[in-house]
Tab-separated table of C-alpha atoms in Angstrom:
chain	number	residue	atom	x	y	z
A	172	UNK	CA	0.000	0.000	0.000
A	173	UNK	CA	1.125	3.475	-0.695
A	174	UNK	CA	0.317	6.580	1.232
A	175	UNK	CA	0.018	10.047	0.562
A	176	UNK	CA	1.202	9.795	-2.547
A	177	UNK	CA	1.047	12.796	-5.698
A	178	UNK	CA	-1.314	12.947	-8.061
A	179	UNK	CA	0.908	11.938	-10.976
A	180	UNK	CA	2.157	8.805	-9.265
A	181	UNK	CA	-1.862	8.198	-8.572
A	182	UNK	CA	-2.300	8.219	-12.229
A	183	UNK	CA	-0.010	6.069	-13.258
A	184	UNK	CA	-1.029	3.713	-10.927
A	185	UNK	CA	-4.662	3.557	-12.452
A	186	UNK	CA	-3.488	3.780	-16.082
A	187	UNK	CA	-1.357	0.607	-14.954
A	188	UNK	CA	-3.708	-1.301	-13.874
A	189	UNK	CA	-5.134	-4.478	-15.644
A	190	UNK	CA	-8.421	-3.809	-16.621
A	191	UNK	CA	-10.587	-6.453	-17.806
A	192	UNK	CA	-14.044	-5.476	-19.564
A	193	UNK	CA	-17.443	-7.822	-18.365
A	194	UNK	CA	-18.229	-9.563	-21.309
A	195	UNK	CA	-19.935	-8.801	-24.693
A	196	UNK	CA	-23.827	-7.949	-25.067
A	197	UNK	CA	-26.209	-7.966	-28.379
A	198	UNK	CA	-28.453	-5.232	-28.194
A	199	UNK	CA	-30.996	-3.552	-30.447
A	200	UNK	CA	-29.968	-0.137	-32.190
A	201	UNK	CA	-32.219	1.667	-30.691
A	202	UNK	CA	-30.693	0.742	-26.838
A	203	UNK	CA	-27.112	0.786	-28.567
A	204	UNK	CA	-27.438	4.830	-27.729
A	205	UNK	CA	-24.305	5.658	-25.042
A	206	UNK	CA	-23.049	1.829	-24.654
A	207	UNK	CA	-19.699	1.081	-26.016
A	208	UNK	CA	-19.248	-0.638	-29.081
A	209	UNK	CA	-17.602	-4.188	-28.750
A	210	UNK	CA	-16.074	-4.495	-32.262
A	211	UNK	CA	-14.912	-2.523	-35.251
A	212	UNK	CA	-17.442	-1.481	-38.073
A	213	UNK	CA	-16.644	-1.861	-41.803
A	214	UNK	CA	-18.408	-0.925	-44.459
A	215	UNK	CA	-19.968	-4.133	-46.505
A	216	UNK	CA	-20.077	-2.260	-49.906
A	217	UNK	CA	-19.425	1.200	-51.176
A	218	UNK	CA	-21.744	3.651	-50.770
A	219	UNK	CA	-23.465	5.016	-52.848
A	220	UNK	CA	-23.188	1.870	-55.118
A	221	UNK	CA	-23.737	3.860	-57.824
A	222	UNK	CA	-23.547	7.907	-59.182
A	223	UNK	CA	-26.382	10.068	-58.198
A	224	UNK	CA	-27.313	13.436	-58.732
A	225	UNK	CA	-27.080	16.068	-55.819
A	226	UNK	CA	-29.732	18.297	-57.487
A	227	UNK	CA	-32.974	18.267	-59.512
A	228	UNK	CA	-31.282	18.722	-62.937
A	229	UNK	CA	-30.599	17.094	-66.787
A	230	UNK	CA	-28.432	14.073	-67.031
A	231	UNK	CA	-26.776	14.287	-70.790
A	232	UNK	CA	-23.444	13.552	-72.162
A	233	UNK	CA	-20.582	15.320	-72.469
A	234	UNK	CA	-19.737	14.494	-76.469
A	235	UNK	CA	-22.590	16.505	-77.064
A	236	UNK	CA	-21.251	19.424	-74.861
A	237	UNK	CA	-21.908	22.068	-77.737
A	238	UNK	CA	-24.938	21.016	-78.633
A	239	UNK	CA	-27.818	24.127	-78.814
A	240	UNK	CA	-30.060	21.841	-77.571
A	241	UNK	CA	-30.983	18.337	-76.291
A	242	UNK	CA	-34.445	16.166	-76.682
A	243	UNK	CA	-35.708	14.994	-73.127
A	244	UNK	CA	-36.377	11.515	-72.891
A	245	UNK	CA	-37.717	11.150	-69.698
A	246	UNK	CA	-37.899	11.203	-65.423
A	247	UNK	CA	-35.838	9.427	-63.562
A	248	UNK	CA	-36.951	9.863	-60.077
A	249	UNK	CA	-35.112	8.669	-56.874
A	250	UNK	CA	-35.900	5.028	-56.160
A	251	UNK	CA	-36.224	4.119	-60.090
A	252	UNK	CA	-33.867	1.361	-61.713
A	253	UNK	CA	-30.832	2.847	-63.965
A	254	UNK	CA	-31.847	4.396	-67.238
A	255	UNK	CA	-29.938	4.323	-69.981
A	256	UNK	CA	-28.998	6.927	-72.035
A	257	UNK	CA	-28.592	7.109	-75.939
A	258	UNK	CA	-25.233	8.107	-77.472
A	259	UNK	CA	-26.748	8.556	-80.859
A	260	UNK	CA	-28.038	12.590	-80.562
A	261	UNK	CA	-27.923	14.917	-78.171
A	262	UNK	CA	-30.456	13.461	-75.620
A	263	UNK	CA	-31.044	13.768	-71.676
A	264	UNK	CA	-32.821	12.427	-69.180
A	265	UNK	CA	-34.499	14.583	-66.679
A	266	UNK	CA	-33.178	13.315	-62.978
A	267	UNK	CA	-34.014	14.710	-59.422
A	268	UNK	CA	-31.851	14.481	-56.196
A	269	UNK	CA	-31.094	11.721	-55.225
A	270	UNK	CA	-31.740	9.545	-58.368
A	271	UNK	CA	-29.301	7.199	-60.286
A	272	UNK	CA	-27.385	8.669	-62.835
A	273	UNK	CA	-28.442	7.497	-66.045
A	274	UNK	CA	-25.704	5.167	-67.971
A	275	UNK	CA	-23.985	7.217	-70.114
A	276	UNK	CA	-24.236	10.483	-68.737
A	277	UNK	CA	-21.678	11.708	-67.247
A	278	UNK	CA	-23.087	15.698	-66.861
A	279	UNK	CA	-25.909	17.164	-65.125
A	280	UNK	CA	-27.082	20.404	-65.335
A	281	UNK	CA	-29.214	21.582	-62.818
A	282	UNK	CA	-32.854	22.867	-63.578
A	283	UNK	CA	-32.080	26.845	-62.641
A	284	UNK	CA	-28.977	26.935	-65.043
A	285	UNK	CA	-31.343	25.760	-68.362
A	286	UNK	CA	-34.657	27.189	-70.428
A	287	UNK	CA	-36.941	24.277	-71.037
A	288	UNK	CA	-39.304	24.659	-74.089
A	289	UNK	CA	-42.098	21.692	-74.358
A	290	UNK	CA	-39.578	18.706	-74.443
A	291	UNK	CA	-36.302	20.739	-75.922
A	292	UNK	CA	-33.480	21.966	-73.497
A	293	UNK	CA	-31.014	24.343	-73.855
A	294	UNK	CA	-28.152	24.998	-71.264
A	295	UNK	CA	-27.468	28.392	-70.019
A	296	UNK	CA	-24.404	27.430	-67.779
A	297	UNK	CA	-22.530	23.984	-68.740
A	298	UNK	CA	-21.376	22.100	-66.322
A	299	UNK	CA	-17.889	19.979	-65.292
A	300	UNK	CA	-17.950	16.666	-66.253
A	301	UNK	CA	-19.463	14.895	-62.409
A	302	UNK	CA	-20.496	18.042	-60.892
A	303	UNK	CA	-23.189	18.212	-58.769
A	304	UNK	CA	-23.046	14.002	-58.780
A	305	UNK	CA	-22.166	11.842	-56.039
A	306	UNK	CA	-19.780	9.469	-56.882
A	307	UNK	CA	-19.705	5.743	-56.085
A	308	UNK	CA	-18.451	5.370	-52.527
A	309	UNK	CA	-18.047	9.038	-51.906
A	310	UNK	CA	-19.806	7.985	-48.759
A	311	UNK	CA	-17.562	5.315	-47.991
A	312	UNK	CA	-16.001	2.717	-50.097
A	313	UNK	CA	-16.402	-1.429	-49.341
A	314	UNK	CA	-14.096	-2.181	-46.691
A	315	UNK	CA	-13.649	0.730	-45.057
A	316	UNK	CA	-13.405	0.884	-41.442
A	317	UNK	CA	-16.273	3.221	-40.248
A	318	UNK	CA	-16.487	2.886	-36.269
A	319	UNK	CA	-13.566	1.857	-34.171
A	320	UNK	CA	-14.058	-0.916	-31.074
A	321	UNK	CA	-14.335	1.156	-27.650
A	322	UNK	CA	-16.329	4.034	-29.395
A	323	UNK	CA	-19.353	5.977	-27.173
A	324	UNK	CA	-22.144	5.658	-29.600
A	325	UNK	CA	-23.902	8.933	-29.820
A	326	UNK	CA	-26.983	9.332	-32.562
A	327	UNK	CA	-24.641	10.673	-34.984
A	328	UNK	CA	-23.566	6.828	-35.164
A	329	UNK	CA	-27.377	4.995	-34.570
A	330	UNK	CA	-27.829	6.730	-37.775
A	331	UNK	CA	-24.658	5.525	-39.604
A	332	UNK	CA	-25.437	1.789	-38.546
A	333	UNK	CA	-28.826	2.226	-39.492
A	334	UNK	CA	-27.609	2.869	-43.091
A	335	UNK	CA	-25.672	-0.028	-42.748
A	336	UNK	CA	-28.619	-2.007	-41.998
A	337	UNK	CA	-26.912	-2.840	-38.249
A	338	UNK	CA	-30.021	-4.432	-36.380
A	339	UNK	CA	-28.495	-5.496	-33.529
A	340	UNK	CA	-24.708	-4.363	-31.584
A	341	UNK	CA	-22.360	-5.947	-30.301
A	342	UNK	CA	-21.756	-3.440	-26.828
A	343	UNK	CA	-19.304	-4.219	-23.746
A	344	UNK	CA	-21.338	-4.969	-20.781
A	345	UNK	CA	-22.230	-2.111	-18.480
A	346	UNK	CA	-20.186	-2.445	-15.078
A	347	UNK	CA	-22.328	-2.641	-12.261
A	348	UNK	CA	-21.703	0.229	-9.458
A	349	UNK	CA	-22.275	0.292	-5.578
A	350	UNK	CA	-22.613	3.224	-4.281
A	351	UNK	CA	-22.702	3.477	-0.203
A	352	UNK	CA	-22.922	6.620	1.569
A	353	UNK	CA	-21.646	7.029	5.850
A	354	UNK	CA	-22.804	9.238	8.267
A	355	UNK	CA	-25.423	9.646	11.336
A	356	UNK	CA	-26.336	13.606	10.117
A	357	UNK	CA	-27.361	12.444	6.731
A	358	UNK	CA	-30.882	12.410	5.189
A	359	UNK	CA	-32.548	10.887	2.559
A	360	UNK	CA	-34.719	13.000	0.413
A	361	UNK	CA	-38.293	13.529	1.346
A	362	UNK	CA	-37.357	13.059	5.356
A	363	UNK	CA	-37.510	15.853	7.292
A	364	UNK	CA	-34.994	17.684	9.675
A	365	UNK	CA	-34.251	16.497	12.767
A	366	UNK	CA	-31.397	17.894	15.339
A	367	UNK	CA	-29.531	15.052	15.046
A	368	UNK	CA	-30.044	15.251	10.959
A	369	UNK	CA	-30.200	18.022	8.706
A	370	UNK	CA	-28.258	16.961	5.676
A	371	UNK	CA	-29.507	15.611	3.139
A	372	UNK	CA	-28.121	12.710	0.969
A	373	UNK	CA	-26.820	14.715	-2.224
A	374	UNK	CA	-23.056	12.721	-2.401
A	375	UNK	CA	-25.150	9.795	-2.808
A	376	UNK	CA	-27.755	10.726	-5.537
A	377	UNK	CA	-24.269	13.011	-6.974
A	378	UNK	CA	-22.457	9.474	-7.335
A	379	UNK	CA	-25.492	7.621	-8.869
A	380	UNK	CA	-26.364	10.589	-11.546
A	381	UNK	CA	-22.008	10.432	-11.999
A	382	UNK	CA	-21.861	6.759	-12.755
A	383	UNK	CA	-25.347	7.021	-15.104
A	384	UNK	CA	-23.452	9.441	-16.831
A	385	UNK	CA	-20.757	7.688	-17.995
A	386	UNK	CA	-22.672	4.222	-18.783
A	387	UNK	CA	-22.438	2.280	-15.471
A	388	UNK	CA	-25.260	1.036	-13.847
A	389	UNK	CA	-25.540	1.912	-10.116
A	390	UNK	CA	-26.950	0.664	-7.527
A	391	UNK	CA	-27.625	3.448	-4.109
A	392	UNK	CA	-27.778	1.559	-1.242
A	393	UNK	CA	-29.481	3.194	2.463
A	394	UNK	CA	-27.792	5.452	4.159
A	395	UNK	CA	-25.312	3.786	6.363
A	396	UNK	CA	-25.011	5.012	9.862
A	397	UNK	CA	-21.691	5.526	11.797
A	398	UNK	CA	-21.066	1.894	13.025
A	399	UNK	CA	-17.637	0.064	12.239
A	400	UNK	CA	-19.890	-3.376	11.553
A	401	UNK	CA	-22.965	-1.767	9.691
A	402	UNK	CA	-20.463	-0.517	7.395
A	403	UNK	CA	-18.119	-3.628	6.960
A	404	UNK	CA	-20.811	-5.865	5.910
A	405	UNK	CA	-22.715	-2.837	3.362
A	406	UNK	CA	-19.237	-3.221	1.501
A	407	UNK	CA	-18.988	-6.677	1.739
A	408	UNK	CA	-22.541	-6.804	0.245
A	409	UNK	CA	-21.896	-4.178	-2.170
A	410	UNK	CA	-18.701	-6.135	-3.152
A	411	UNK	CA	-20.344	-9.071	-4.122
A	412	UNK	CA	-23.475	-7.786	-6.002
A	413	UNK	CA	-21.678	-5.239	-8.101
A	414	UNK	CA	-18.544	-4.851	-10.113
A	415	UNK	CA	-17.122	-1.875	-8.256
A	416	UNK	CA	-17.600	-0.036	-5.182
A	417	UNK	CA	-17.923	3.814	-4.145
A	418	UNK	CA	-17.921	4.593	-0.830
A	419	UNK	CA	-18.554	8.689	-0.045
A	420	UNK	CA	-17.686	9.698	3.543
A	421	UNK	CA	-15.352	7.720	6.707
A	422	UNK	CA	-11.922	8.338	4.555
A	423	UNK	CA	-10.544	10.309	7.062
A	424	UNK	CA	-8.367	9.824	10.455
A	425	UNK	CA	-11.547	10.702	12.764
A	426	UNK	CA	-12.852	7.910	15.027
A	427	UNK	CA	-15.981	7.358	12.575
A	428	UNK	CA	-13.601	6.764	9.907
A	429	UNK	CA	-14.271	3.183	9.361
A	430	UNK	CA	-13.106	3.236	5.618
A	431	UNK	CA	-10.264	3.940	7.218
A	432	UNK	CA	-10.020	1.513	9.726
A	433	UNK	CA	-11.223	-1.434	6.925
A	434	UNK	CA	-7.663	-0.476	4.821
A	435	UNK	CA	-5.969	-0.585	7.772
A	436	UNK	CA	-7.554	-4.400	8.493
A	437	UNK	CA	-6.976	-5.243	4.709
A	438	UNK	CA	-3.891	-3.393	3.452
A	439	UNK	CA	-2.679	-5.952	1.283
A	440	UNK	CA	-5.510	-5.147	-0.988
A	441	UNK	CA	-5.171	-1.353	-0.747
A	442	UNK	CA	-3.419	0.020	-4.153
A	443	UNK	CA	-2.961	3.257	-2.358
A	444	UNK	CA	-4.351	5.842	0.679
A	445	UNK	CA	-4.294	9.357	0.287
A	446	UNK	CA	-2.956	11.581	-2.378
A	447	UNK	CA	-1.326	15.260	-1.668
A	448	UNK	CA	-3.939	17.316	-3.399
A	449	UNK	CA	-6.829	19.205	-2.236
A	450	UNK	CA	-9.689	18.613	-2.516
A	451	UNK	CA	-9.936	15.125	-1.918
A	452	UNK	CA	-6.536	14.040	-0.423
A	453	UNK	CA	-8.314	11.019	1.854
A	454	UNK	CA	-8.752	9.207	-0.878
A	455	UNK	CA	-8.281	5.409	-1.197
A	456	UNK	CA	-8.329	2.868	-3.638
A	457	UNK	CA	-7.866	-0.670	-2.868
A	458	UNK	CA	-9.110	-3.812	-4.945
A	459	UNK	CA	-11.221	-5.735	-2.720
A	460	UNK	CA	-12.198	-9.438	-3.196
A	461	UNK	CA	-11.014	-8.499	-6.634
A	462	UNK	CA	-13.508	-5.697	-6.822
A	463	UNK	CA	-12.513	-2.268	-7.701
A	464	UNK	CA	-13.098	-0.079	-4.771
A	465	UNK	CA	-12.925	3.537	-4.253
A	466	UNK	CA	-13.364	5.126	-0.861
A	467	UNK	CA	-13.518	9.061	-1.724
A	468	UNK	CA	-13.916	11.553	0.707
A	469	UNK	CA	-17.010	13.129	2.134
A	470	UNK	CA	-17.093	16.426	1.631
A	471	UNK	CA	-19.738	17.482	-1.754
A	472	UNK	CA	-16.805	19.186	-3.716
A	473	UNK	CA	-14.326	16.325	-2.433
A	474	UNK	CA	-16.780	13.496	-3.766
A	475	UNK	CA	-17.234	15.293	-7.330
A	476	UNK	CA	-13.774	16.158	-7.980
A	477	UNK	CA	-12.335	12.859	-6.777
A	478	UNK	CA	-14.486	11.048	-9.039
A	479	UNK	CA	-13.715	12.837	-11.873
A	480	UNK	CA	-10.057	12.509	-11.437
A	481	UNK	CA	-9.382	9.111	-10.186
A	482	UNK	CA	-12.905	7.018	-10.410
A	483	UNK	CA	-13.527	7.265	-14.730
A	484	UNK	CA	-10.281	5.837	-15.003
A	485	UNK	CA	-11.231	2.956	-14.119
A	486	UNK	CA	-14.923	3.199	-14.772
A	487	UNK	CA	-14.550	3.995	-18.303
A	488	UNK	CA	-12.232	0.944	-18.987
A	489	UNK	CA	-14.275	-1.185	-17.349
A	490	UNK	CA	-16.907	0.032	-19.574
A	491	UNK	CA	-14.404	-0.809	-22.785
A	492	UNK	CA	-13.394	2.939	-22.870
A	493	UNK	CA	-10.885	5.102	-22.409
A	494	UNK	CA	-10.891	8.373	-20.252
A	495	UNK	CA	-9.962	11.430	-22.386
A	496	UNK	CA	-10.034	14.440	-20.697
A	497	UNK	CA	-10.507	17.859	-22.475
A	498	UNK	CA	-7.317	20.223	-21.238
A	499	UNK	CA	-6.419	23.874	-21.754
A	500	UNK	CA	-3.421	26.153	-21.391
A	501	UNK	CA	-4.958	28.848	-20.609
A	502	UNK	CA	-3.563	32.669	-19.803
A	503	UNK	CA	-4.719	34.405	-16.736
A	504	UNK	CA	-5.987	38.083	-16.311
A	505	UNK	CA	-5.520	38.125	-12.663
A	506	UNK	CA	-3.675	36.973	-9.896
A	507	UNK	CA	-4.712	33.696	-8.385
A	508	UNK	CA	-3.565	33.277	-4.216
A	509	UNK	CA	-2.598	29.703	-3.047
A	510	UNK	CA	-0.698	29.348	0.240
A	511	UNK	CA	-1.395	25.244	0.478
A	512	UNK	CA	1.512	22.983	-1.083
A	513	UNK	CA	-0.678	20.286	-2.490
A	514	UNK	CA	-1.773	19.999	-6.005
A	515	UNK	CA	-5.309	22.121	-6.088
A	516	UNK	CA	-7.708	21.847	-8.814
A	517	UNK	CA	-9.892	24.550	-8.191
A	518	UNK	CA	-13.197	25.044	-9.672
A	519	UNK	CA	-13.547	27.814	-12.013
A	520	UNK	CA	-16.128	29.160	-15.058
A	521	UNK	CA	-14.811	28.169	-18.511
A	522	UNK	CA	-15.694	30.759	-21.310
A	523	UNK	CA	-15.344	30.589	-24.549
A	524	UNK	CA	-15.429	33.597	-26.451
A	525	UNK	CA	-14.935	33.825	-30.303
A	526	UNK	CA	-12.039	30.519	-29.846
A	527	UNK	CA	-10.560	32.510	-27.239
A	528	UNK	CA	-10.666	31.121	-23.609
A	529	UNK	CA	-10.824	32.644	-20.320
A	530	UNK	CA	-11.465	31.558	-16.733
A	531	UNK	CA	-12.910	33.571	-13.851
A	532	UNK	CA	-14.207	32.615	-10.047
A	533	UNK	CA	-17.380	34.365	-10.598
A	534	UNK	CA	-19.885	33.547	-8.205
A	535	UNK	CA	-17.805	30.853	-6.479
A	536	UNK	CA	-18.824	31.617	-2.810
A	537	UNK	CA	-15.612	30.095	-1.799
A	538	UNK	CA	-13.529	27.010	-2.308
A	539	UNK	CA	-14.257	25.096	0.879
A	540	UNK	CA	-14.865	21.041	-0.036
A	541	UNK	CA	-18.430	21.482	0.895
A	542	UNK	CA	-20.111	23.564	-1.501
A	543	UNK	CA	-21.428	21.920	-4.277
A	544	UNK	CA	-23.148	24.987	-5.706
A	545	UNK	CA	-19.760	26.206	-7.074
A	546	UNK	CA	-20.117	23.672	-9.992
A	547	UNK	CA	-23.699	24.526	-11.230
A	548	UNK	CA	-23.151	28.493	-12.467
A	549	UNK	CA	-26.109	30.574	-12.782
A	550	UNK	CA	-24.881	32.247	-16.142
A	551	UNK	CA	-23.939	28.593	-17.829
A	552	UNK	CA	-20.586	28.833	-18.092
A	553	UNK	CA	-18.831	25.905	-18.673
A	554	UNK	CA	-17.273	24.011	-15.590
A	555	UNK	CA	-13.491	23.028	-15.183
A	556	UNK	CA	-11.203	22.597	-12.797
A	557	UNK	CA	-8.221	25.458	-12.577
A	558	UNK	CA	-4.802	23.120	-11.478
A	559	UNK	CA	-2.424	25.359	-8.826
A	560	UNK	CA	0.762	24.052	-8.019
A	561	UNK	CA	1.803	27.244	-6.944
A	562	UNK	CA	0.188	30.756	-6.458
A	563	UNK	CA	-0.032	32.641	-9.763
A	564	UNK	CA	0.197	36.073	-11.511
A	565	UNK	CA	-1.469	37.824	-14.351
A	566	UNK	CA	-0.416	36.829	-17.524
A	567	UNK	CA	0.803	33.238	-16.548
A	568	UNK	CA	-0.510	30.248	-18.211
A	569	UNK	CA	-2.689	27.834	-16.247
A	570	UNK	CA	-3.699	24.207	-17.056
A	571	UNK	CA	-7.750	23.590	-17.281
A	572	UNK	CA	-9.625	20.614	-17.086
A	573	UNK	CA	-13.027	21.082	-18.647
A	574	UNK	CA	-15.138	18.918	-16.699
């Protein structure tokens, strides 16, 4: 076990780790949205298979380029087999978007750039020879590799497998997540306020909304009082119905601290305990029975920031994923205190204006662990996390995290 360690030797202790996914699942397109794909995606054939037109125009060809004008044949709407087109006089074939090209044209002029009289046309503008055509496999051509294994499937890509006629996905299997939250002041929501409670549970219903988030499936369990065997045999519960464990609160060196006191019973399996930055330095993570397990601190601000730093690590592999974290170097317009030697990531507005970005404090009541209302601005600025080794002046650069 290793204690009090820094953040980068934290990292590349998670980034070492070997993490092995749950298993493969099949599921239907539609509940394919934000699951992981299990496998690379290729295209079966090139697409379009065949030229079509990109506007409602007049398919001819181009050996009769200079011709005054051209007898129309026909309409070749979208849908309809291939026409073909006769070489032997200047012909064409009247096609809208999205229709095959007839065979032998290899032109199309669109409707606005031509003066139709009865069934005679005469072109205004000519064309290039393919413009305003889509190509075979200008889409994508057979072969082609289209999604990559360990991709987040937004609805961008439902709709590209849908054109690829993907019924059913092969997805990684969605970790499992217990979440258990300590402490004898803590409330669940609708109970009312005693004085021995007046908290209410947000670290828990924080975690759950967290681990939703980013694809697990969790699993809140009651409120666990301050009681060193209550809270031994929630984890060991925990630890055997899910994949990984979060516990929020009892990371500490108090006398309630019975996270604590479990690593202490069970170092072996601790990875490490503690790591010099702030918030969130109590925090542990040990692989028990196996089982990922994260013990983050209790504090609102703590819980958050921990998770986002240390918990997706491992979550998102798990989940067949990789964390990739959105970073800025970003200049500062004023000067930032810091008088604390550990690593601080402090929470800070994001704005973007015109591809220029900026940070500010505004509205951050203060940057005690406990106030959660820090992250949610009122003007929707974007969220990140400002990272102080050291106190800084105007005009320095600053690394972001863009949470």
């Amino acid at each position: 076990m290793q204690t009090k360690i820094d953040f980068k030797q934290a990292m590349n202790i998670l980034q070492s780790q070997n993490i092995t996914t749950l298993g493969v699942e099949r599921v239907f397109l539609h509940d394919a949205l934000g699951r992981v794909l299990a496998h690379d995606i290729y295209a079966e054939s090139d697409m379009p298979h065949c030229a079509l037109s990109n506007m409602d125009g007049y398919a001819f060809n181009s050996t009769f380029k200079d011709a005054k004008s051209f007898r129309i044949l026909g309409v070749n709407q979208a849908g309809n087999a291939i026409p073909t087109l006769p070489l032997d006089a200047p012909f064409a074939i009247k096609t809208f978007t999205g229709a095959k090209i007839p065979q032998n044209a290899d032109m199309l002029v669109p409707i606005e750039h031509c003066t139709l009289i009865q069934d005679t046309l005469s072109i205004e503008t000519l064309p290039s020879i393919g413009q305003y055509m889509r190509q075979a496999g200008d889409n994508y051509k057979k072969g082609e590799k289209l999604l990559s294994k360990g991709t987040r499937l937004n609805a961008n890509h439902i709709g590209l497998l849908a054109s690829l006629n993907q019924v059913f996905i092969k997805v990684f299997a969605r970790p499992k997540v217990g979440i258990l939250v300590s402490g004898n002041e803590l409330l669940e929501l609708g109970e009312s306020v005693s004085l021995t409670q007046d908290i209410y549970n947000a670290n828990g219903h924080l975690l759950l909304a967290k681990v939703l988030e980013n694809g697990g499936i969790p699993k809140l369990y009651p409120i666990l009082k301050d009681d060193k065997a209550q809270v031994k045999s929630n984890i060991e519960c925990a630890l055997k119905e899910c994949d990984m464990v979060i516990t929020s609160g009892g990371a500490s060196v108090g006398d309630y601290d019975f996270i604590t006191a479990l690593c202490k019973e069970r170092t072996k399996e601790v990875i490490f305990q503690g790591v010099r930055i702030k918030p969130g330095q109590h925090i542990v993570y040990a692989q028990f029975n196996s089982k990922h397990f994260f013990g983050l601190p209790g504090f609102p601000n703590s819980t958050l920031v921990t998770f986002e730093l240390f918990v997706k690590e491992i979550l998102l592999r798990l989940l067949g994923t990789k964390l990739k974290r959105t970073t800025f170097k970003i200049p500062l317009s004023f000067d930032i205190d810091k008088n604390d030697t550990r690593l601080e990531f402090r929470v800070c507005n994001v704005r973007n204006k015109e591809g220029s970005f900026s940070i500010d404090f505004k509205d951050k009541k203060d940057f005690q662990s406990a106030i959660l209302n820090n992250f949610c601005p009122l003007d929707n600025a974007q969220v990140g996390l400002c990272v102080l080794d050291s106190a800084k002046k105007s005009g320095e650069i600053t690394e972001v995290i863009l949470l």
